[in-house]
Amino acid sequence: YTIKEFIEDNLKIKNKEGKLINLKFNHAQNELYDVIKQNFGKKPTRIIVLKARQLGISTFTEGLITALTINTPNTDAVLIAHNTESSGKIYEMTQLFIDCLPPGLKPKQKYSNQKQIVFDGETNGLKSSIRVMANGDATRGSTYRLAHVSEIAFFDNPKESMVALNQAIPSVNDSLAIIESTANGFNYFYEMWQDAVEGRSDYIPLFFPWYMDPSYSMPYRGFEKTQYEVDIQKKYNLTDDQLQWRRWCI
C-alpha cells in the first residue's frame, strides 16, 4: 500500500463546485510524486518548483505531508504560506484531509487551531504534528522532518525565511522540503531556481508550465498565427485552442 494509494483512496478536497472529491493525481502531481518517490528515504530530499497557477502543486504537497505525518510516528511538519490569508486556507485544507479520513485511519488530535495540529501520542503513539504559519513567523528553535513553502517569490523576507528553515530541517534521508512558487520577477526565488538549475544547490528543479492544465484552452477562432506562435506550437505540441487561450490571457 503506497503513500500515493493512501492519498488517492482517503484524502478529500473541495472541487471548484464545492463538492468533496478524492484527491486523484493529475499529470503534474504525478510527475512531482515520481521525483519524490525516487529520492525520499535515500537522501535528504529538497525540491524547488516553478509552476503555473491551478496545477494543484500546493494541494498535492499538503496532501503528501499530511499523509506522511499521520502515518509516521514522531514526525513534525511545517507549512509556510506567503501571507496570513493563505496560511489560513492551508490550515483548512489540512484539517479537511484529517476530518474526512475513515474512522479507522483518523488519528486522535490532542489539539488543533489555526497554527498547529498536534496528534495525541498517549493513545496511539503517533506524537506527530503539523504547524501552519505565514511568512515572517519564526521557525528557529524547532526541528521539522517535512516542510512546504508556498509562493516564496511573494515573501517579504524570503532569504531570512529560508535560512531559518534550512536550519530547522535535519539532513537525514527521510526529510523532505518542497519550495514552490509562480514567477514574480528577478528576486530571491529566481536566484534559488537558477542555483538549482545550474547545480549550485541540493534542490531538484521542476518546471510545470501552463499548458499542463487542460482548462487553459478556448475554442480556436481562426486567427492568423504569428511566426512565434507557430514555433512554440511545434516546440511544445500546443493545440490551436491552447494558443487561443494564450492570446486571450495576454
XYZ file of C-alpha atoms in Angstrom:
250
model
C 0.000 0.000 0.000
C 1.895 3.061 -1.238
C 1.559 6.603 0.085
C 0.034 7.529 -3.292
C -2.662 4.887 -2.864
C -3.308 6.102 0.689
C -3.751 9.684 -0.537
C -5.962 8.866 -3.520
C -8.132 6.449 -1.517
C -8.566 8.501 1.658
C -7.852 12.228 1.290
C -10.619 14.516 0.089
C -10.601 18.028 -1.369
C -13.251 20.513 -2.435
C -13.545 20.877 -6.198
C -14.472 24.104 -7.989
C -18.156 23.333 -7.444
C -17.612 22.964 -3.706
C -18.151 19.197 -3.695
C -15.959 16.789 -1.757
C -13.985 14.505 -4.057
C -10.989 12.203 -3.650
C -7.585 13.705 -4.331
C -6.676 11.915 -7.570
C -3.303 12.938 -9.008
C -3.204 14.855 -12.282
C -0.251 14.799 -14.683
C 1.781 17.483 -12.872
C 1.119 15.931 -9.458
C 2.186 12.515 -10.745
C 5.460 13.952 -12.056
C 6.216 15.556 -8.698
C 5.298 12.362 -6.857
C 7.617 10.299 -9.072
C 10.591 12.559 -8.278
C 9.858 12.342 -4.545
C 9.486 8.566 -4.757
C 12.890 8.285 -6.464
C 14.660 10.280 -3.736
C 12.774 10.225 -0.435
C 14.330 7.832 2.067
C 17.545 7.595 0.066
C 18.826 11.108 0.732
C 17.618 14.430 2.177
C 15.065 15.416 -0.468
C 14.948 19.073 -1.486
C 12.744 20.179 -4.391
C 12.067 23.600 -5.900
C 9.072 24.011 -8.207
C 8.437 26.782 -10.727
C 4.798 26.455 -11.688
C 1.803 27.885 -13.464
C -1.330 28.527 -11.426
C -4.099 25.983 -10.875
C -1.971 22.872 -11.393
C -2.612 21.561 -7.873
C 1.014 21.558 -6.713
C 0.193 23.115 -3.328
C -2.770 20.777 -2.831
C -0.640 17.754 -3.665
C 2.116 18.862 -1.277
C -0.320 19.457 1.601
C -1.843 16.028 0.973
C 1.527 14.291 0.855
C 2.808 15.934 4.023
C -0.447 15.218 5.851
C -0.327 11.548 4.792
C 3.324 11.164 5.800
C 2.789 12.885 9.151
C -0.217 10.842 10.255
C 1.449 7.585 9.201
C 4.890 8.218 10.708
C 5.398 8.491 14.494
C 7.472 11.366 15.874
C 7.251 13.409 12.689
C 6.793 17.173 12.790
C 5.913 19.123 9.658
C 5.730 22.823 8.844
C 3.669 24.525 6.129
C 4.564 28.141 5.351
C 2.461 30.453 3.178
C 3.249 33.943 1.902
C 0.543 35.670 3.953
C -1.957 35.080 6.769
C -4.931 34.540 4.448
C -3.105 31.819 2.526
C -1.878 30.127 5.704
C -5.496 30.007 6.873
C -6.526 28.250 3.661
C -3.675 25.766 4.036
C -4.792 25.001 7.577
C -8.402 24.483 6.452
C -7.289 22.134 3.667
C -5.120 20.125 6.054
C -7.870 19.883 8.660
C -10.317 18.774 5.951
C -7.947 15.962 4.946
C -7.971 14.724 8.546
C -11.681 15.267 9.220
C -12.685 13.225 6.152
C -10.495 10.212 6.944
C -12.293 6.912 7.604
C -12.715 6.299 11.374
C -10.106 3.541 11.431
C -7.458 5.799 9.900
C -8.220 9.071 11.674
C -5.645 9.870 14.376
C -6.890 11.449 17.586
C -5.975 15.122 17.827
C -4.595 16.464 21.085
C -5.486 19.964 19.933
C -5.929 21.960 16.753
C -6.009 25.652 15.976
C -5.111 27.922 13.070
C -1.409 27.499 13.897
C -0.902 23.837 14.690
C -2.448 20.359 14.622
C -0.986 18.060 17.274
C -1.817 14.361 17.328
C -2.351 12.553 20.614
C 0.596 10.313 21.389
C -0.962 8.943 24.582
C -3.439 6.710 22.766
C -1.723 5.739 19.528
C 1.942 6.603 19.999
C 1.921 8.947 16.998
C 3.357 12.071 18.696
C 3.416 13.983 15.415
C 2.310 17.483 14.464
C 1.673 19.831 11.558
C 2.436 23.509 12.103
C 0.968 26.134 9.779
C 2.464 29.607 9.599
C 2.683 32.721 7.469
C 5.791 34.382 6.112
C 7.520 36.171 8.977
C 6.603 33.668 11.707
C 9.668 32.207 13.369
C 10.859 28.646 12.654
C 14.024 28.974 14.729
C 14.362 26.692 17.725
C 12.233 23.960 16.176
C 13.001 20.830 14.169
C 10.841 19.660 11.269
C 11.175 16.499 9.211
C 8.816 17.739 6.484
C 8.365 21.245 5.076
C 6.349 23.033 2.402
C 6.988 26.666 1.473
C 4.268 28.083 -0.776
C 4.661 31.077 -3.135
C 8.062 32.080 -1.795
C 8.513 34.568 -4.660
C 5.926 36.725 -2.832
C 7.553 36.600 0.631
C 8.630 39.867 2.230
C 11.901 38.385 3.533
C 12.420 35.129 1.616
C 16.145 34.777 2.287
C 15.714 35.165 6.033
C 12.849 32.648 5.996
C 14.877 30.100 4.027
C 17.968 30.438 6.245
C 15.805 29.756 9.309
C 14.009 26.861 7.620
C 17.200 25.194 6.401
C 18.498 25.254 9.965
C 15.260 23.673 11.199
C 15.296 20.666 8.832
C 17.796 17.923 9.709
C 19.925 16.476 6.920
C 18.508 12.965 7.174
C 17.297 10.672 4.410
C 13.620 10.835 5.388
C 13.476 14.623 5.430
C 11.611 16.497 2.698
C 11.358 20.169 1.758
C 9.292 21.391 -1.188
C 9.632 25.044 -2.160
C 7.150 26.150 -4.831
C 6.025 29.373 -6.438
C 4.725 31.061 -9.509
C 7.193 33.520 -11.016
C 7.383 37.072 -9.677
C 10.288 38.811 -11.393
C 14.012 38.681 -10.699
C 14.089 38.075 -6.959
C 15.328 35.591 -4.362
C 13.159 32.797 -5.738
C 14.616 33.413 -9.197
C 18.111 33.130 -7.719
C 17.176 29.896 -5.907
C 15.769 28.496 -9.147
C 18.889 29.399 -11.151
C 21.136 27.857 -8.498
C 19.124 24.615 -8.658
C 19.095 24.511 -12.478
C 22.845 25.090 -12.658
C 23.636 22.553 -9.918
C 24.797 25.030 -7.292
C 22.376 23.756 -4.636
C 20.879 20.497 -3.367
C 17.434 21.407 -4.704
C 15.962 19.456 -7.619
C 14.328 21.931 -10.067
C 10.924 21.033 -11.532
C 9.086 23.250 -14.025
C 5.340 22.839 -14.578
C 4.147 25.150 -17.408
C 0.631 26.447 -18.036
C -0.126 24.072 -20.884
C -0.116 21.100 -18.480
C -3.581 22.257 -17.326
C -6.299 21.168 -19.800
C -8.570 24.005 -18.645
C -6.180 26.567 -20.168
C -7.923 26.310 -23.524
C -10.544 28.232 -25.550
C -12.249 27.456 -28.886
C -9.961 28.485 -31.737
C -11.350 31.440 -33.724
C -9.162 31.036 -36.778
C -6.730 33.908 -36.201
C -3.574 34.035 -38.293
C -0.674 32.771 -36.195
C 2.500 34.747 -35.787
C 5.800 33.017 -36.506
C 6.444 32.899 -32.770
C 3.116 31.139 -32.205
C 3.927 28.651 -34.960
C 7.294 27.979 -33.336
C 6.004 27.439 -29.787
C 3.110 25.332 -31.040
C 5.565 22.971 -32.679
C 8.070 23.057 -29.802
C 5.541 22.390 -27.025
C 2.931 20.453 -29.029
C 0.223 23.041 -28.335
C -3.261 22.849 -29.803
C -4.921 25.737 -31.610
C -7.325 26.024 -28.652
C -4.373 26.444 -26.279
C -2.955 29.206 -28.473
C -6.370 30.891 -28.419
C -6.351 30.838 -24.602
C -2.808 32.195 -24.575
C -3.833 35.151 -26.749
C -6.850 35.820 -24.569
C -4.727 35.668 -21.407
C -2.147 38.104 -22.792
